[in-house]
Amino acid sequence: MEISLNVNGAQRSASTEPRKTLADFLRDDLELTGTHVGCEHGVCGACTVILDGRAVRSCLLLAVQAAGSEVTTIEGLALDGEMNPLQQSLWDSHSFQCGFCTPGFVMQATAFLADHPDAGEQEIREALSGNICRCTGYQSIIDGVLRGAERMRQS
Amino acid sequence: MKLPPFDYFAPSTVDEALDLLAEHGDDASVLAGGQSLIPLLALRLARPAVVIDINGLDELSGVTQTNGHVTIGALTREYVAEESKAVADGVPLLAGALPYIGHEAIRSRGTVGGSLAHADPAAELPAVARALDAELVVRSRTGERVVAAADWFDGYLTTARQPEELLVEARFPVAPASTGTAFEEVARRHGDFAIVGLAASLTLHGGAITDARLAFAGASDVPVRAVDAERLLAGQSPSDRLFDAAAQQAADDLDPPADLHGSAAYRKKVAATLVRRALRAAAARANREGGGS
Amino acid sequence: MAEILAERYTGASIKRSEDPRILTGHGRYVDDIKLPAMLHAAFVRSPIAHARVTGIDVSAARELPGVVAVYTGADIESMTVPGPDLMASMMGGGNPIPEFTLLATDKVRLVGDPVAVVVAESRYIAEDACELVEVDYDDLPPVASAEVALDPGSTPIFANLGDNIAAPRKRKDFGELEEVFASADRVAEFRIDVHRHQNVPMEGRGCVAVFDGESGLLTIHAATQSVHITRMAVATRLGIEPDKVRVLSGDIGGSFGLKIGASREELAVAAAARGLSRPVKWIEDRGENLMTSGQAREESFDVRAAVSNDGELLALDVKMVIDTGSYPAMGGMVPGIIEAMLPGPYKMQALGFESVGVVTNKAPYVAYRGPWASETFVRERILDLLAKDLGVEPLDIRLRNVAERSDPPASMVTGRPLVGVTTKESLERVAQLVDIPAFRRRQADERARGRHLGLGIATFIEAAPGPRSPESGQGLMGMERMRLRLDDDGVVTLFTGQMPHGQSHQTTLAQIAADEFGVPFEQVRVVVGDTDVVPFGMTGGSRSATMTGGVALHGARQLKAKVLDFASHLMEASVDDLDITDGRVEVRGDPSSAIAVAEVARQAASGQSGDDVDGNLEVEASYDGGEGGWSGGTHAAIVEVDVETGLVKIERYVVAEDCGALINPAIVEGQIRGGVAQGIGAVLLERSAYDEDGNFQSATFMDYLLPTACDIPRIEIEHLETVPLDADVNFRGVGEGGMIVAPPTLVNAIEDALSPFGVRIYEQHLPPARILELIDAAG
């Protein structure tokens, strides 16, 4: 099937089998390898992208289901090559280590903060509890997101 | 793993979908939110020859309140139901259960109808439907029928839906005045399936319980009403001793499964604890003006 | 010798140079590699734990459109060189080496054992084809527990072993064991079990293998903790000269000990790539990772403890059984390390240690962050149990038993000197941070209200890298090598065999080199992950802080000396008058004399300075660890146990640790928190579960549960003042400690919470159902 969708502000088209997941389509067909695959059964959150304004697990969507939609991946966040305030804050806070879970966390946090800009620590922990990190013990990630939220409130 | 091959259809009207179901029947799986179906496909545990993607059927989406019911289109995303004022005001037990469903990203895609049609006994919505005697409306080329929740859940991941039928909406009765509800669950982690979950509702009148509902998730191969415990509560005044007795009765009547996350004995214990906690919470809410959750 | 510069990077939480690419989705992990004509591999895997393979038919699979090749175990044998498994030889602890084929041929030994590999245009098609391969299995009696494996009547999993003993029973006594037991006031007996759990990095195993028929060069894009060890493994198995194998590694999504050498699947993929002369990629999925990549920690301990009436732990007599799973990995090596470490930082007078390792139909026992961790679990559990018997605070029994720092240092009865240990200080610091008497009052109040709080403490030391051996005078972990070069763009490039997979070496090593050499942090580049250009090395064993930090420090000084020597000719100044600051060589006190190091390098490269001047601004440095030293610390946890549901909440978690001098505090703390999180996961959530037929029951993330942001509390970390042992290098490793000591910390806290019920805990895995069982059983 030929599908067309808007990814990170650009219209992209490609041919795909219906059974191909959105995660695999982004990575293989569109060569956007920033979105990672960690479990392929919707638990770890590494594959999280934003689809039509909502954070979703791209391993639980068929690519064909995203036809006509707007998708934002980790590659689409930086503005003119500059990391956005959330990304900057995560850098400042030493939020990550191996980086494999990172894109999923960043996209989930982005979606969450857009709807809950004043969220506190416990809400942020719950909002991110569907993303698994094996390296950090989460504290540095939470700190980075809190910092990012503060930065975004100020600007 | 990668998904196995299947023929894929994305009908743009309900009639088209019904035609496809009539044609393919048992060989087809309906794809709504995909949060349950796609993992099954990815693990190659489900091998439908045909997948019918109903996400284009906008008419099946939406929340309306009419005639003492809140009607939720089957394709309504769980997050939409979560944000719905009609649900919050009219069906507080459902509103209380929705945030327990997985995580936000799951609720972004998962649908109310999908959860009820998939009928995982450890899921939250089947227990709520059972507690409230919700009605499930299915449609086929030959017409529509309404199935009471008590008749809907047939067995593990099995419902009364016939292969040629499509679940189109679920109707939840609006909670009467002076009703308090509570959804409680014990899970290994925040957002996990319930090891045991409980949908509880108490309606009070003049200090006595006029209606009591207790429905468990995770305690059987279907959601289960604790009918004997409900009978114990009927007509009585709320008290800790009453709730303890109801808890004991409810646990005694269960024959729960055992798995990696808990033995049958453990689930019974937890069930009793949930009954105590949920009844206390529901009673407190019922006592606040006008009930609520 | 040049002055030591005021440090400005070392010791500071410099932002990571890894992060810009990580945070923007531009990391390069092995699954991100896409090469022209690349194919994808998938494995046909046994559904049975133990069986003979009596037939295999791949014809239908070969016919499937998009399938390029299907290789059975026999095919792969003909494409590779048989011989003892490299990892078994390296890490097997000198035990008899089982004979087996790379992919299963005549029998399968665990659920998921690969019997064939399909190579196709896509992973989707490869998996479709796998389902078309027909394999005939003749069931054999499963060996799914140590108990069964120890039975001489159990069916041998490896024919050449004759039985299911992976590591024959051996025993060693240290100190006057008999005497100490005979004269002890009391002998207490315990049986302690640690359950099977596993690494579970977020990125599984995988590789892309590429063979160039013309040059005969085999390139492996790997995710590995050592490109050189992977090269050795591949070269040996494929029968190629090592210099015809190049291993490259980019970003790695975690490993924790899993990704060392080359797995059977990766070797088969390399052979397939050579056979097909097309790149072949294999990326394991989560099911494969959980089921077959490797597991760890399944050990049981029968312990007798000789104890004095006032709580001195005089001696331990330990019998250990380790379940090393099926194919050999690291399991054989673990008992020896446990034996060496069991006395810990305590005054124990004697140790008897006996161990046996068994083979079972389970995934191989691989290295997992602190592979010897059970020694701390056993010892710290026993101390708590003894404390309870005596009615003494857990803190106090530890203070009573801890070896004081002395000169000369006390030694563990198993040999290693406890030089520089700050265990006592860490115990005392934790006691200050957690006001124990106040907690006990609160605990009593809450108990009266039906809430069950508990406090647990545990302490540990870790040989990171450990002290220099006084007898042998030997370096601690061999030699660490590094090549350092000043490039003509002014960048100091470090070539290291370290292979970071979350440890942030590209930042920490640059911090040290920048300070020592005298350039800004941004002017140091750390090169990893290419066998063509980096020296031998491995990331693991908590070695890099000392070994690589040390070689970076000394190497940067050597490079600086060389540069200054060249510059002295260029600038016609005495070497002793020159310094490098902010990337400029200058005559001290005369800023106008400054020349950028880039300019110096360009001049050196131009060769104009003449034959008698060394213009090759490169050094090969090596470092044996100096005086090394112990890392260690004390952890404390306050928990609340809901005795109606068995759920445990961690209210507070405190760490007082000593890992020597800190290179980058934020990175150190990240390592500690990550290790603690894995320890918490092990106790509350994680178990690699098999039934008695060897069927694997935790093959998805719905059953193998990892801790989330709602499960790991804020972890308070205090860094203790360390005892410097070396003039320059006092960085010590910190990677493994958290995972070693968190499990006993948490179990001690849970037992404390449940003490009104008389619960005693002799195991490490405490899911909610188990906690309720323990309460019931004690009542």
Coordinates of C-alpha atoms in Angstrom, one line a residue, chain A:
Chain A
M1 CA 0.0 0.0 0.0
E2 CA 1.1 3.5 -0.8
I3 CA 0.8 5.8 2.2
S4 CA 1.4 9.5 2.7
L5 CA 1.8 11.2 6.0
N6 CA 3.4 14.3 7.5
V7 CA 6.5 13.5 9.5
N8 CA 8.3 16.3 11.4
G9 CA 6.7 18.9 9.2
A10 CA 7.5 17.2 5.9
Q11 CA 5.2 15.2 3.7
R12 CA 6.5 11.7 3.3
S13 CA 5.3 8.9 1.1
A14 CA 6.3 5.3 0.8
S15 CA 5.0 1.9 0.0
T16 CA 4.4 -0.5 2.8
E17 CA 2.9 -3.8 3.7
P18 CA -0.1 -3.4 5.9
R19 CA 1.5 -5.5 8.6
K20 CA 4.5 -3.3 9.0
T21 CA 4.4 -1.3 12.3
L22 CA 4.7 2.5 12.3
A23 CA 7.9 2.0 14.3
D24 CA 9.5 -0.2 11.6
F25 CA 8.2 2.1 8.8
L26 CA 9.7 5.2 10.4
R27 CA 13.0 3.4 10.9
D28 CA 13.4 1.4 7.7
D29 CA 11.3 3.2 5.1
L30 CA 11.8 6.8 6.2
E31 CA 15.2 6.1 7.7
L32 CA 14.4 8.0 10.9
T33 CA 16.2 5.8 13.2
G34 CA 15.8 8.0 16.3
T35 CA 12.7 6.1 17.3
H36 CA 13.8 2.9 19.0
V37 CA 12.3 -0.5 19.3
G38 CA 12.6 -2.1 22.7
C39 CA 10.0 -4.8 23.0
E40 CA 7.5 -4.7 20.2
H41 CA 4.6 -5.4 22.5
G42 CA 3.8 -2.0 23.8
V43 CA 5.3 -2.1 27.3
C44 CA 8.7 -0.3 27.2
G45 CA 7.7 3.0 25.5
A46 CA 11.0 3.3 23.6
C47 CA 9.1 3.7 20.4
T48 CA 6.9 6.6 21.5
V49 CA 6.1 9.2 18.9
I50 CA 3.5 11.9 18.8
L51 CA 0.6 11.2 16.4
D52 CA -1.9 14.0 15.8
G53 CA -1.0 15.6 19.0
R54 CA -1.0 12.5 21.2
A55 CA 1.9 10.4 22.4
V56 CA 1.5 6.8 21.1
R57 CA 3.5 3.6 20.9
S58 CA 4.6 3.3 17.3
C59 CA 5.1 -0.4 17.7
L60 CA 1.3 -0.7 18.4
L61 CA 0.3 1.0 15.2
L62 CA 0.3 -0.2 11.7
A63 CA 2.1 2.2 9.4
V64 CA -1.0 2.3 7.2
Q65 CA -3.0 3.6 10.2
A66 CA -0.9 6.7 10.2
A67 CA -1.7 7.6 6.6
G68 CA -2.9 11.2 6.5
S69 CA -1.7 11.9 10.1
E70 CA 0.9 14.3 11.5
V71 CA 3.7 12.5 13.2
T72 CA 6.5 14.0 15.3
T73 CA 9.5 11.9 16.1
I74 CA 12.6 12.8 18.2
E75 CA 14.3 14.1 15.1
G76 CA 11.6 16.7 14.8
L77 CA 12.0 18.5 18.0
A78 CA 15.2 20.5 17.5
L79 CA 14.6 23.9 16.0
D80 CA 17.2 24.8 13.3
G81 CA 19.6 22.3 14.8
E82 CA 19.2 23.8 18.3
M83 CA 17.9 21.6 21.0
N84 CA 14.6 22.7 22.4
P85 CA 14.2 23.8 26.1
L86 CA 13.2 20.3 27.2
Q87 CA 16.2 18.7 25.4
Q88 CA 18.5 21.4 26.8
S89 CA 17.2 20.7 30.3
L90 CA 17.7 16.9 30.0
W91 CA 21.2 17.6 28.9
D92 CA 21.8 19.9 31.9
S93 CA 20.4 17.3 34.2
H94 CA 22.5 14.4 33.0
S95 CA 19.2 12.7 32.5
F96 CA 20.4 9.8 30.3
Q97 CA 23.2 7.2 30.0
C98 CA 23.0 4.7 27.2
G99 CA 20.4 6.7 25.3
F100 CA 18.3 3.8 24.0
C101 CA 15.1 4.7 26.0
T102 CA 15.7 8.4 25.5
P103 CA 13.6 9.2 22.4
G104 CA 10.6 7.5 23.9
F105 CA 11.0 9.5 27.1
V106 CA 11.5 12.8 25.4
M107 CA 8.4 12.3 23.2
Q108 CA 6.2 11.2 26.1
A109 CA 7.4 14.1 28.3
T110 CA 6.8 16.5 25.4
A111 CA 3.3 15.4 25.0
F112 CA 2.6 15.3 28.7
L113 CA 4.0 18.8 29.4
A114 CA 2.0 20.2 26.5
D115 CA -1.1 19.2 28.4
H116 CA 0.1 19.6 31.9
P117 CA 2.7 22.4 31.9
D118 CA 2.5 22.8 35.7
A119 CA 2.9 19.1 36.6
G120 CA 4.8 18.3 39.8
E121 CA 7.1 15.4 40.4
Q122 CA 4.6 12.7 41.3
E123 CA 2.5 13.5 38.2
I124 CA 5.5 13.4 36.0
R125 CA 6.6 10.1 37.5
E126 CA 3.2 8.6 36.8
A127 CA 3.1 10.1 33.3
L128 CA 6.5 8.5 32.6
S129 CA 5.9 5.2 34.3
G130 CA 5.1 3.6 31.0
N131 CA 8.6 4.2 29.7
I132 CA 11.3 1.9 30.9
C133 CA 14.9 2.9 31.5
R134 CA 17.4 0.4 32.7
C135 CA 20.4 2.7 33.3
T136 CA 19.4 5.7 35.4
G137 CA 17.0 4.8 38.1
Y138 CA 14.8 7.6 36.7
Q139 CA 15.7 10.4 39.1
S140 CA 17.9 12.3 36.7
I141 CA 15.1 12.0 34.0
I142 CA 12.5 13.4 36.4
D143 CA 14.8 16.2 37.3
G144 CA 15.4 17.0 33.7
V145 CA 11.7 17.0 32.9
L146 CA 11.0 19.2 35.9
R147 CA 13.7 21.6 34.8
G148 CA 12.4 21.6 31.3
A149 CA 8.9 22.4 32.5
E150 CA 10.2 25.3 34.5
R151 CA 12.2 26.6 31.6
M152 CA 9.2 26.4 29.3
R153 CA 7.0 28.2 31.9
Q154 CA 9.5 31.0 32.0
S155 CA 9.8 31.5 28.2

